[in-house]
Short mmCIF file of C-alpha atoms in Angstrom, two decimals:
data_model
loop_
_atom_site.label_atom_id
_atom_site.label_comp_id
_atom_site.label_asym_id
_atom_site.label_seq_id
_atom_site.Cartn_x
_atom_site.Cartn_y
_atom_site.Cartn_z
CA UNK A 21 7.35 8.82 -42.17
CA UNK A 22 6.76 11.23 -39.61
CA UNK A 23 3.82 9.60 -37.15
CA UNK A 24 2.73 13.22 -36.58
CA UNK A 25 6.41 14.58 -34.55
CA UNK A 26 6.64 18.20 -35.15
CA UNK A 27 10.15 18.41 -33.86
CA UNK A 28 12.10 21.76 -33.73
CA UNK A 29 15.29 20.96 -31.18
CA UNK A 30 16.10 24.37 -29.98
CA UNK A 31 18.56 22.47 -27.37
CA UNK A 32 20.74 22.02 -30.53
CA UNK A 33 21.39 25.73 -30.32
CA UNK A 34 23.25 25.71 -27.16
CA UNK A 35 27.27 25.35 -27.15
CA UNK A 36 28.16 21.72 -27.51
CA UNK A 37 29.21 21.06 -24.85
CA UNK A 38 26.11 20.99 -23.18
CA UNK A 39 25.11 17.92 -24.85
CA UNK A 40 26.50 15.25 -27.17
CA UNK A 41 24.87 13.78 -30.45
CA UNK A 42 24.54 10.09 -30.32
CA UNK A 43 22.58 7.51 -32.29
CA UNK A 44 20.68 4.93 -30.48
CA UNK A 45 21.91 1.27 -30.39
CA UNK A 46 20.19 -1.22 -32.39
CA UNK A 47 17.43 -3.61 -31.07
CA UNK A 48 17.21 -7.03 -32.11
CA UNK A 49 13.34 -7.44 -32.29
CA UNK A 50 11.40 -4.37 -31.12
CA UNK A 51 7.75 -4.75 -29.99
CA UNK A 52 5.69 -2.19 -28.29
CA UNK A 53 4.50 -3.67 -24.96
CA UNK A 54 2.52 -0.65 -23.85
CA UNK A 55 1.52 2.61 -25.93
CA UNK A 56 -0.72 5.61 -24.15
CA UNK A 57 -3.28 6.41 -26.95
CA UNK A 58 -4.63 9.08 -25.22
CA UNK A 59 -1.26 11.03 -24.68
CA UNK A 60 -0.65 10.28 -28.23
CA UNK A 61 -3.73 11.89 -28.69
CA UNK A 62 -3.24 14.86 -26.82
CA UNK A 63 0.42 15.64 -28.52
CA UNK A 64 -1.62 15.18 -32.36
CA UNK A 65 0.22 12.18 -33.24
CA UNK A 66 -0.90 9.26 -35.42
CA UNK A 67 -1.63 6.66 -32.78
CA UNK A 68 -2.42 4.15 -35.49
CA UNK A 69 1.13 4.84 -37.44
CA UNK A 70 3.21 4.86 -33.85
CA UNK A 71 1.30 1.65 -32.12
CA UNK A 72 2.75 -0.58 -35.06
CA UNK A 73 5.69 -2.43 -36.16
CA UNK A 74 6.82 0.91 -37.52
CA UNK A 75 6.23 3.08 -34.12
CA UNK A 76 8.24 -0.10 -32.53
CA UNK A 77 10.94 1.05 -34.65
CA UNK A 78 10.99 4.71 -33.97
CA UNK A 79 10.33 4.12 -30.01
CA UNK A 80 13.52 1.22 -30.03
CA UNK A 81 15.48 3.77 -31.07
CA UNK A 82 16.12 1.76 -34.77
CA UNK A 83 14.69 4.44 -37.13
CA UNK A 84 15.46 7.95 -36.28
CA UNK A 85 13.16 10.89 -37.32
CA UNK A 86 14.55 13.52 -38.32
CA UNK A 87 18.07 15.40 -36.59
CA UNK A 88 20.14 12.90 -34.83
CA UNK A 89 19.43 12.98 -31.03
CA UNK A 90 21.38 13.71 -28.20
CA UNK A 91 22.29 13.29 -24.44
CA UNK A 92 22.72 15.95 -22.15
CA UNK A 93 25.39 16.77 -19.70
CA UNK A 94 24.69 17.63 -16.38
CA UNK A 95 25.70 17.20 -12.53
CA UNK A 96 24.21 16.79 -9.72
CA UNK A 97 24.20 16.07 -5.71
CA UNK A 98 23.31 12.49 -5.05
CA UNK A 99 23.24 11.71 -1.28
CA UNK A 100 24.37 14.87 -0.75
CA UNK A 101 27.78 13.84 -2.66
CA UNK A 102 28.77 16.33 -5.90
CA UNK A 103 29.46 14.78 -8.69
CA UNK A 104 29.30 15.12 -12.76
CA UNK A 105 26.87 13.11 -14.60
CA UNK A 106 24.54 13.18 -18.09
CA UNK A 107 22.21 11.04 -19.51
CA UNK A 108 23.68 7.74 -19.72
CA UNK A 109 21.04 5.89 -21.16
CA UNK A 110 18.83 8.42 -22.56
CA UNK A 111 18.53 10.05 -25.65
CA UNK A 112 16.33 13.11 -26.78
CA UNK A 113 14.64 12.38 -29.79
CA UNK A 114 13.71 15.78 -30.19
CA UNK A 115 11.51 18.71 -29.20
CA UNK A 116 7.98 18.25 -30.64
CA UNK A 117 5.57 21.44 -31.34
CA UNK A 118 1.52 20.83 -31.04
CA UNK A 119 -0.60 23.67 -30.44
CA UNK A 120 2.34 26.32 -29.67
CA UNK A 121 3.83 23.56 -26.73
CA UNK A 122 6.96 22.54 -26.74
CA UNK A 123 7.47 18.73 -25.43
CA UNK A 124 10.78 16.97 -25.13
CA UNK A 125 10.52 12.84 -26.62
CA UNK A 126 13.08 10.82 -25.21
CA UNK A 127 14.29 7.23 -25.29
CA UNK A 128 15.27 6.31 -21.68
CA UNK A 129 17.53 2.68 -22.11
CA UNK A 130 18.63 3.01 -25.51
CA UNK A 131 21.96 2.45 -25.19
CA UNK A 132 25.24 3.93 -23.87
CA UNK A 133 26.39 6.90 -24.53
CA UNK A 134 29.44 9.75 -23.44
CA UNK A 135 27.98 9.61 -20.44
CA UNK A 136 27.48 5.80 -19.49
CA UNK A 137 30.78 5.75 -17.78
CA UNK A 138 30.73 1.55 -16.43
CA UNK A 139 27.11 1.39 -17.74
CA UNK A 140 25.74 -0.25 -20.58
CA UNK A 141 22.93 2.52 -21.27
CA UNK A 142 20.03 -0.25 -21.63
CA UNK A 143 17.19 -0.55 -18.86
CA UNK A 144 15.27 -3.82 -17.64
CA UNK A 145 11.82 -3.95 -18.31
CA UNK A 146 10.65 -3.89 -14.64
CA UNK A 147 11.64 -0.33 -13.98
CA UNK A 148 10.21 1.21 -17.76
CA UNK A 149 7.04 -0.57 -16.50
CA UNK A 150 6.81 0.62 -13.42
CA UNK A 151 7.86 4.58 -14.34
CA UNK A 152 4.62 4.07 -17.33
CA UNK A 153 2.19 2.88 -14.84
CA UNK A 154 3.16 5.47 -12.02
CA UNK A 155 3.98 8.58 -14.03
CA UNK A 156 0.08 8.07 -15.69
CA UNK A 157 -1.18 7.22 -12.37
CA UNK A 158 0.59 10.92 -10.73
CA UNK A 159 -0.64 12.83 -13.83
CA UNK A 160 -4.41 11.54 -13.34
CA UNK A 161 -3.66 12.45 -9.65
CA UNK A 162 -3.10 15.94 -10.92
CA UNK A 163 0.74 16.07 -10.09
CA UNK A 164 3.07 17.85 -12.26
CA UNK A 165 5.30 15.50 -14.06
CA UNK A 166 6.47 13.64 -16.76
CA UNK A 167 4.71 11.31 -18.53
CA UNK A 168 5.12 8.02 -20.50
CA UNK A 169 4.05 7.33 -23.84
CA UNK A 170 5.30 3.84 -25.02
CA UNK A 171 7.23 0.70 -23.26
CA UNK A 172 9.15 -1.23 -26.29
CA UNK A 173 11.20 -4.59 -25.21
CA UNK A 174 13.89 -4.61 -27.64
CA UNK A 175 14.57 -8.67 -28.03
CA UNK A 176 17.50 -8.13 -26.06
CA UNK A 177 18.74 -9.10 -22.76
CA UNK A 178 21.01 -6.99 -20.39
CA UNK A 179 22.81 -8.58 -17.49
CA UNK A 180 22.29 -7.16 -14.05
CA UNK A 181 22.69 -9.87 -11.09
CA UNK A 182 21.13 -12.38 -13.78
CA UNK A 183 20.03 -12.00 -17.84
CA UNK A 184 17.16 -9.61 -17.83
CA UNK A 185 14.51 -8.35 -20.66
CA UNK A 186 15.50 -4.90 -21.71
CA UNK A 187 13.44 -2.26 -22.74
CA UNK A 188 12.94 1.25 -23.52
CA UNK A 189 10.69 3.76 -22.18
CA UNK A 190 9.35 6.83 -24.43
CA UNK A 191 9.41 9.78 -21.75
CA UNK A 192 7.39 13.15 -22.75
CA UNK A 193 8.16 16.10 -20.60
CA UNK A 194 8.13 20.28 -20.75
CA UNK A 195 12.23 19.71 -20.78
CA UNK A 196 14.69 17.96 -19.05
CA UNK A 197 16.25 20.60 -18.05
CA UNK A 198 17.40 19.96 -14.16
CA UNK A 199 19.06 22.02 -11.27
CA UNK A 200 22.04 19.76 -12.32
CA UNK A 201 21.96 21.30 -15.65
CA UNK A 202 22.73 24.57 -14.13
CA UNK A 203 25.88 23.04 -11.77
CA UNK A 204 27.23 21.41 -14.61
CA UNK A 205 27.11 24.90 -16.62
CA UNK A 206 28.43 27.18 -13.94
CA UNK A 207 31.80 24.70 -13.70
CA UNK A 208 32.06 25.05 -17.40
CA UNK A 209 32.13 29.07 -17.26
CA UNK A 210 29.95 31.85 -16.53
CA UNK A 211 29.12 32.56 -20.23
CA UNK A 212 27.46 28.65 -20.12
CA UNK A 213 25.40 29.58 -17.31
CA UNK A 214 24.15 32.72 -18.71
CA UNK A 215 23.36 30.71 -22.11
CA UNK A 216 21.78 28.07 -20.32
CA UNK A 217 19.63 30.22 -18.00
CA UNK A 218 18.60 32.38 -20.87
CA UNK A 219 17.41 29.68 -22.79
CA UNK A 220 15.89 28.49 -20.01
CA UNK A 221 13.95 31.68 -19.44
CA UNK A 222 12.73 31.81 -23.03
CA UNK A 223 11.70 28.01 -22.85
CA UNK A 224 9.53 28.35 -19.55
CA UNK A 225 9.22 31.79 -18.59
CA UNK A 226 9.14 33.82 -21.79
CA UNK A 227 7.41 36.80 -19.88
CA UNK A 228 10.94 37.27 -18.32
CA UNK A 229 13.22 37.24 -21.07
CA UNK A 230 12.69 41.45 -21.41
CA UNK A 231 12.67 41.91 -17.85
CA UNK A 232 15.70 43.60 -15.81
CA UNK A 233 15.29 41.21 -13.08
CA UNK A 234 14.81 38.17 -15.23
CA UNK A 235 17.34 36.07 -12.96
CA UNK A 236 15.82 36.48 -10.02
CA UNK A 237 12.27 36.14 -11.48
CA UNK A 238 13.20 33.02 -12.96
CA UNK A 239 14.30 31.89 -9.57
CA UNK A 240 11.57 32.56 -8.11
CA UNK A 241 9.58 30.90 -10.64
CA UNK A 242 10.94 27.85 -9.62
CA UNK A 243 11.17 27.99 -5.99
CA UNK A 244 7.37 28.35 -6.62
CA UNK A 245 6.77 25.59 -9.01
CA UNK A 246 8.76 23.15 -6.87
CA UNK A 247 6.75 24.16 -3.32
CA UNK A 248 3.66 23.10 -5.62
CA UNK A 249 5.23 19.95 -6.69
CA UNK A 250 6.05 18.68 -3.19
CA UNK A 251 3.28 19.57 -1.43
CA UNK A 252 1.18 17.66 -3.71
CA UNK A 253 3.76 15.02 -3.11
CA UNK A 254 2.99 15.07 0.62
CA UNK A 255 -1.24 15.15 -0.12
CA UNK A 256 -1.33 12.10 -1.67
CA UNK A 257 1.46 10.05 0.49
CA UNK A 258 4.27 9.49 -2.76
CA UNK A 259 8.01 9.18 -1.85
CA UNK A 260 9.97 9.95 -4.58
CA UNK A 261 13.34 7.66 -3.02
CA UNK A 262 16.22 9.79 -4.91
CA UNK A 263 15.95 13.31 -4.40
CA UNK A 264 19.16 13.94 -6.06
CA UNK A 265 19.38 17.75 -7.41
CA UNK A 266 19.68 15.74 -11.04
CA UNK A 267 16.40 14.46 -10.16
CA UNK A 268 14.82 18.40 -9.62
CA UNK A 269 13.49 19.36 -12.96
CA UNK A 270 12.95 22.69 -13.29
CA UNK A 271 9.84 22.81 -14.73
CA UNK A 272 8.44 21.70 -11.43
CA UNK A 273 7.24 18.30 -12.90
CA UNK A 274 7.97 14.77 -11.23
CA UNK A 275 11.07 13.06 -13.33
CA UNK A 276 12.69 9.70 -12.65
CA UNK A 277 10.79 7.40 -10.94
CA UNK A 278 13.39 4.74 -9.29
CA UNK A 279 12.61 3.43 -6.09
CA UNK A 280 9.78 5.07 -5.62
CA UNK A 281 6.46 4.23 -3.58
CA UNK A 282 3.38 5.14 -2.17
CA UNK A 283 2.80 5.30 2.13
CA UNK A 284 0.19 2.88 2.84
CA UNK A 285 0.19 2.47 6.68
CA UNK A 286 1.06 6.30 7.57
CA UNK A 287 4.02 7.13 8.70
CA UNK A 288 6.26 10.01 8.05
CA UNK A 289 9.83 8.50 9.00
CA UNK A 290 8.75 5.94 6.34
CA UNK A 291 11.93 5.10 3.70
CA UNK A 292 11.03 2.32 0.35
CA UNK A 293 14.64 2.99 -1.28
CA UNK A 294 16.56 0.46 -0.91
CA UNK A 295 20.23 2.34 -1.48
CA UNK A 296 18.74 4.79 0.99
CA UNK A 297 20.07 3.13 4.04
CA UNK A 298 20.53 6.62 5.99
CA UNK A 299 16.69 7.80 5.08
CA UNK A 300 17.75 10.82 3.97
CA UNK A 301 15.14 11.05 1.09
CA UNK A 302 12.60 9.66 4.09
CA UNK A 303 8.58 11.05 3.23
CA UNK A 304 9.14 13.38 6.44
CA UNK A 305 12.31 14.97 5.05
CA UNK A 306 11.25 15.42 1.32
CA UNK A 307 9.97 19.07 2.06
CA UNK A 308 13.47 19.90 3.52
CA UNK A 309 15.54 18.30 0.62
CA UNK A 310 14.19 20.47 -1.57
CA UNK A 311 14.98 23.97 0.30
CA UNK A 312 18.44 22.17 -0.27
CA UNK A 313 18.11 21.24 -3.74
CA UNK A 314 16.53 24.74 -3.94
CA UNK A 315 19.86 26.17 -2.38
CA UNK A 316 21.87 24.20 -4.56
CA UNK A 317 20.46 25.77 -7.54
CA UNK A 318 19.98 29.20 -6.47
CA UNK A 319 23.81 29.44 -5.84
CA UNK A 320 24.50 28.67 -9.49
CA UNK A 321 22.94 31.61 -10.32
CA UNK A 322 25.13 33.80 -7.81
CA UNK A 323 26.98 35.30 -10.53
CA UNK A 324 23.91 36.48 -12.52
CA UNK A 325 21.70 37.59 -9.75
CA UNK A 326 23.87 40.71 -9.29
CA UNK A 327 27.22 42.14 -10.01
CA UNK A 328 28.21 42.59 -6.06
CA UNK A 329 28.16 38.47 -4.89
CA UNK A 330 27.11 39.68 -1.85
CA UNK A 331 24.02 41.56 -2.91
CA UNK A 332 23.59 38.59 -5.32
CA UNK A 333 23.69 36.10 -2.15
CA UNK A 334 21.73 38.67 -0.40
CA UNK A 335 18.73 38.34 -3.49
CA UNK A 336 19.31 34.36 -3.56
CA UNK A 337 18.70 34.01 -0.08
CA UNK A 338 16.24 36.44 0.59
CA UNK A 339 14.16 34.15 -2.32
CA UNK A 340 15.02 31.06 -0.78
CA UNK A 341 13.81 32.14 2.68
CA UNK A 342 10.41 32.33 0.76
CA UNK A 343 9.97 28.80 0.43
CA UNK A 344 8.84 27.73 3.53
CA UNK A 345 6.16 30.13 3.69
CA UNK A 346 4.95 29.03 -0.19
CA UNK A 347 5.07 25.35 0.52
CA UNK A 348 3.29 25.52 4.08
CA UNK A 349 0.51 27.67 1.88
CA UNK A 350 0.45 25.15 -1.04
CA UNK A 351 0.39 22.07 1.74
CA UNK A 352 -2.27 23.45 3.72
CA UNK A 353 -4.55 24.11 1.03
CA UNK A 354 -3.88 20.24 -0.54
CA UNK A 355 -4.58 19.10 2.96
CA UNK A 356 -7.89 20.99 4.21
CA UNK A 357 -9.25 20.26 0.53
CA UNK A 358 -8.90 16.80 1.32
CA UNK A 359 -10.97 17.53 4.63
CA UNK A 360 -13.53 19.24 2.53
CA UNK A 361 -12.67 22.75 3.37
CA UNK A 362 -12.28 24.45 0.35
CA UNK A 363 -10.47 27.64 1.57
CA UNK A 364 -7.58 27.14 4.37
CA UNK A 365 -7.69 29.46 7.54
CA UNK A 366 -4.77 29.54 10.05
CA UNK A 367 -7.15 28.10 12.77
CA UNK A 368 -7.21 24.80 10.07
CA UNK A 369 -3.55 23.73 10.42
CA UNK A 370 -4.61 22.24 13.69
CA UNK A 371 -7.31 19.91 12.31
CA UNK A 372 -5.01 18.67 10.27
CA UNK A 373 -1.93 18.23 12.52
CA UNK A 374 -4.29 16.66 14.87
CA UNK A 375 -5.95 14.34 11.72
CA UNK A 376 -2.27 13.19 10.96
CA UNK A 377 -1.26 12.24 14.49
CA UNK A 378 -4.13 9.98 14.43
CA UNK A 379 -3.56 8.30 11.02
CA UNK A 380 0.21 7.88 12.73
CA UNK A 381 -0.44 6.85 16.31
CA UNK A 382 -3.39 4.30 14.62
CA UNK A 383 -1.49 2.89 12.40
CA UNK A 384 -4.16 3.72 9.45
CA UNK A 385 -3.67 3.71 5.55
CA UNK A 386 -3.14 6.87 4.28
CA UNK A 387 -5.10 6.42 0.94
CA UNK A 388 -8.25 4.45 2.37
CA UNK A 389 -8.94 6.61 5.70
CA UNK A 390 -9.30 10.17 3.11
CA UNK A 391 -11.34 8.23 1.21
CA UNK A 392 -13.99 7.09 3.61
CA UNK A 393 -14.14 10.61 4.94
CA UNK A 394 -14.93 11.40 1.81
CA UNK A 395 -17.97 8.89 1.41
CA UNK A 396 -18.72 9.81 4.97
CA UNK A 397 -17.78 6.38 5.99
CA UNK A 398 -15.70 8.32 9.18
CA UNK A 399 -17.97 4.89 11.53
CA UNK A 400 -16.12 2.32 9.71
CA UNK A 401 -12.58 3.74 10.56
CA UNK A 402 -11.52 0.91 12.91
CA UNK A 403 -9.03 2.84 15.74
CA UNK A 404 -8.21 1.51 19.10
CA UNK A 405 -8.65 5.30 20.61
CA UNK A 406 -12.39 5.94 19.98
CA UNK A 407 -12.51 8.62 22.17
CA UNK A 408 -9.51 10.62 20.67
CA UNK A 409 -11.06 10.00 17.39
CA UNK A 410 -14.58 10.53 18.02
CA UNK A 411 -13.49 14.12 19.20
CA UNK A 412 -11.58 15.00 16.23
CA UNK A 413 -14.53 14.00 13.70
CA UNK A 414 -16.45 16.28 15.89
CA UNK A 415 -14.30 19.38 15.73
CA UNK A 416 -14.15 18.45 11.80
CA UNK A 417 -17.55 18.36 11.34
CA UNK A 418 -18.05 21.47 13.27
CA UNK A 419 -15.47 23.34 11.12
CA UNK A 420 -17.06 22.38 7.98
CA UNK A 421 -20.53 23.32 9.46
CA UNK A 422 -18.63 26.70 10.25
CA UNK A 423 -17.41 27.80 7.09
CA UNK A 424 -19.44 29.59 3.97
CA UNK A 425 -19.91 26.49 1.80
CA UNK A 426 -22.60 23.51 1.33
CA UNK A 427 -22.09 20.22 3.11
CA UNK A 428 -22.18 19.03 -1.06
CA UNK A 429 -19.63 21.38 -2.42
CA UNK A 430 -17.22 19.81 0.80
CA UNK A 431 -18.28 15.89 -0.22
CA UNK A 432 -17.45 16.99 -3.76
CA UNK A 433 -14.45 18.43 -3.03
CA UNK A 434 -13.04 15.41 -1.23
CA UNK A 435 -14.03 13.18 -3.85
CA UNK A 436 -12.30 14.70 -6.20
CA UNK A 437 -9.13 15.27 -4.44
CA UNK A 438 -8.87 11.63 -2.54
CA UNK A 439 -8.46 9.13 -4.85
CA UNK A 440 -9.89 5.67 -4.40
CA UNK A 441 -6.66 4.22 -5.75
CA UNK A 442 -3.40 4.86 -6.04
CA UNK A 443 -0.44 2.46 -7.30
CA UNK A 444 -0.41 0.97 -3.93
CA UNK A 445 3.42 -0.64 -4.13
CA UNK A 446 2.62 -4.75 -3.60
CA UNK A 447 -0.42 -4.47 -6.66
CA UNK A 448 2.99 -2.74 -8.41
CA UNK A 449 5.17 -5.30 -7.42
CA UNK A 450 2.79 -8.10 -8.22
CA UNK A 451 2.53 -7.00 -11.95
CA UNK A 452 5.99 -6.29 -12.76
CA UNK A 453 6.78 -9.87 -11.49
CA UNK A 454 4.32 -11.56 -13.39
CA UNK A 455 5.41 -9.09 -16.35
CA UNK A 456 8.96 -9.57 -16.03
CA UNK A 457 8.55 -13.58 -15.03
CA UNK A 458 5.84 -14.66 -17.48
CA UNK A 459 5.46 -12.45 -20.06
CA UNK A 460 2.25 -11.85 -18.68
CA UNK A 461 1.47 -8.11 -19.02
CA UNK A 462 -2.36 -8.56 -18.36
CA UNK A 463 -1.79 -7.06 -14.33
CA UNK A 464 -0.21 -4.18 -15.69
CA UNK A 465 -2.53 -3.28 -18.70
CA UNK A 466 -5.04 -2.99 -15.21
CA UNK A 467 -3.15 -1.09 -13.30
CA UNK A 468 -2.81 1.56 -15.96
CA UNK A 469 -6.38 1.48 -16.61
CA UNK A 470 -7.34 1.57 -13.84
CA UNK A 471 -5.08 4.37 -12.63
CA UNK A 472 -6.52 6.63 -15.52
CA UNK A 473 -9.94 7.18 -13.14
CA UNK A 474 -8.22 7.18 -9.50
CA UNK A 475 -11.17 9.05 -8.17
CA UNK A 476 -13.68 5.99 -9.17
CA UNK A 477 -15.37 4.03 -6.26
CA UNK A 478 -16.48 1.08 -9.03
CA UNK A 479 -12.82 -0.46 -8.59
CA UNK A 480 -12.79 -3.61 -7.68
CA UNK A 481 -12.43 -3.61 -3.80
CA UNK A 482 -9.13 -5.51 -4.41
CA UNK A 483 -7.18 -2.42 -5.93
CA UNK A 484 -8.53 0.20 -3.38
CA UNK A 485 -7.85 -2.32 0.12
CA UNK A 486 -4.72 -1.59 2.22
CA UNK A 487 -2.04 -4.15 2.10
CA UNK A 488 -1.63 -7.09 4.39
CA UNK A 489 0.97 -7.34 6.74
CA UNK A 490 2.45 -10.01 5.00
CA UNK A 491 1.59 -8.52 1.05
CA UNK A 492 3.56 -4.76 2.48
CA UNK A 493 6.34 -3.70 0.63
CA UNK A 494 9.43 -2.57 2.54
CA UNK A 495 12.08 -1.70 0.01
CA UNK A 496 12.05 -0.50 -3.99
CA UNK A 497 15.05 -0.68 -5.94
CA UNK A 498 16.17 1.18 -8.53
CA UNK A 499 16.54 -1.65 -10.99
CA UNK A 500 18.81 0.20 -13.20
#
């Protein structure tokens, strides 16, 4: 039985040693905990086959459709530290085809494989949880990345600092191809990077592939795709907590959500990781990392660019100089859309450096005070500098007045872009304890409902509120 996977791996066709076949391990007792009908849906699969005792089977990793799957080498900078890596608890099923896409299926704790090193390739059921509810939540948010379509406990337990519930989480993505694919192929040789980029090019950019200039096209490609990604990143307050050049897909999507978390009080030096203990992946910094995750990956393809290495650093640089300029254009546009203003002007990057610096100096939640600018609820901002504020809502209100649109196209417009919720870390934290504690999956069933209409102001007041002091959450972990 198929449940509707179209899969044609074209990975398979690289050289071998860019990945290595393994089988998944067995589960004891598989049982779907958590299944996204409407991403089934959307990929043409049989929802009713897959959310079953035999989809438990095929998402556990115990019955294998089709071509046995595989784990991928790579390498990457974590910390800033080189080193080699691969997928050491993930497995792609395969590459399924619906409508002339191409998605990758893979099984992210099923067990070790060439690349586990001292790991035992399984996953607790906290983290899968928490990656499902947040990857759903960013893609309603309308932020490129990965998505989630089961969570399936396998009857086992793993042991971390105490027995845990393991589980394994079905991940759907454009690839999982990474800038950490590309420094694992240049070590190998320059013939693997040329395959690799190649396919790379057909995969996501098949307008290149003919091109002379494909290289630096592709490069470009995505330098742009990952300005987009992180400025949206930025709009809506996420912190992604391992910005590790394994961790850049280049696609331009989100991928691997650890320690992640959203800002609720703003503040850009903010840090939720809890193995960041320098803040080097801080919400400020995130822009910066990747211009250096960008760097990192443009110098793999040094020896493709161009013949001469210096005209070929010359082309890599001059591309990565462009980055600023794209992600300051991408950011500004996320950021006076959430004012209302539905085309930036220079003149606008004041408002909203001056918008920010309140939101900072007052202590406010990120989330909450964009929404009740959107409602035009700007009176019931509580600030402790009314006169500071006063003038800025002012000079906001007269910009909007000044520009060539309807005072309902800008309260649209801010509706639409400022969600009313967001996974707001302690409502997180709450359900994956009662989850992992109790068995009690009824808070997280909500949370991913909930999260599938983020713009909604019929939420229960509960999920749209700021934190307490006491109910904030300081650290994430990893929970690998």
């Amino acid at each position: 039985m198929t449940f509707g996977f179209n899969f044609e791996t074209t990975y398979k066709n690289l050289s071998s040693h860019f990945f290595t076949e393994t089988l998944p391990e067995k589960s004891s007792n598989p049982e779907i905990v958590l299944f996204n009908e409407r991403l089934s849906d959307s990929l043409g699969l049989d929802k009713e086959a897959l959310n079953s005792e035999g989809g438990a089977g095929v998402f556990s990793g115990n019955e294998v459709i089709g071509e046995t799957p595989l784990a991928m080498a790579y390498a990457g900078h974590q910390f800033g530290q080189f080193t080699m890596l691969g997928d050491g608890r993930a497995l792609l099923l395969g590459e399924h085809m619906h409508h002339g896409e191409r998605y990758d299926v893979q099984l992210k704790g099923s067990g070790r494989t060439d690349y586990s090193r001292a790991g035992d390739g399984r996953a607790p059921l906290g983290p899968m949880l928490r990656e499902y509810i947040i990857s759903e939540a960013m893609h309603a948010l309308g932020v490129p990345t990965t998505r989630s379509l089961a969570v399936t406990l396998t009857g086992d337990s793993i042991m971390r600092e105490q027995p845990l519930k393991s589980a394994v989480l079905t991940r759907v993505a454009s690839s999982h191809l990474r800038a950490g694919t590309f420094q694992y192929a240049v070590i190998e040789s320059e013939e693997a990077l040329k395959e690799l980029t190649d396919y790379a090019i057909e995969r996501h950019y098949p307008d290149f592939a003919d091109k002379e200039n494909k290289y630096e096209l592709f490069l470009e490609a995505v330098i742009h795709a990952q300005s987009y990604l992180i400025a949206k990143w930025q709009s809506i307050g996420f912190i992604h907590g391992v910005m590790n050049t394994d961790n850049m897909a280049i696609s331009g999507e989100t991928i691997d959500y650890g320690p992640c978390a959203f800002i609720d009080h703003y503040d850009p030096a903010t840090v939720f990781s809890s193995i960041d203990v320098q803040g080097r992946y801080q919400f400020r910094n995130q822009p910066g990392i990747a211009q250096w995750n960008l760097a990192k990956f443009a110098e793999t393809l040094i020896p493709l660019l161009d013949e001469d290495q210096d005209q070929a650093i010359e082309i890599a640089q001059k591309k990565l100089n462009n980055y600023k300029d794209l992600y300051q254009t991408y950011w500004l546009t996320n950021m006076v859309n959430k004012l209302g203003i539905a085309t930036p002007e220079e003149s606008d990057v004041e408002l909203v450096l001056e918008f920010l610096e309140i939101l900072e100096k007052e202590a406010l939640d990120h989330t909450s005070t964009f929404r009740a600018l959107s409602l035009g609820h700007d009176s019931d901002i509580e600030v402790e500098d009314q006169e500071t504020f006063d003038a800025w809502v002012k000079k906001w209100h007269t910009a909007l007045e000044n520009k060539e649109q309807s005072a309902e196209d800008a309260s649209t417009l801010m509706k639409n872009i400022n969600p009313a919720v967001i996974p707001r870390n302690h409502l997180v934290e709450e359900a994956l304890f009662y989850a992992v504690k109790t068995d009690d999956l009824t808070k997280v069933e909500k949370l991913v409902e909930i999260f599938k209409d983020p713009y909604s102001d019929e939420h229960d007041e509960y999920y749209k509120r700021p934190p307490k002091e006491e109910e904030m959450i300081q650290n994430t972990f990893c929970g690998t």
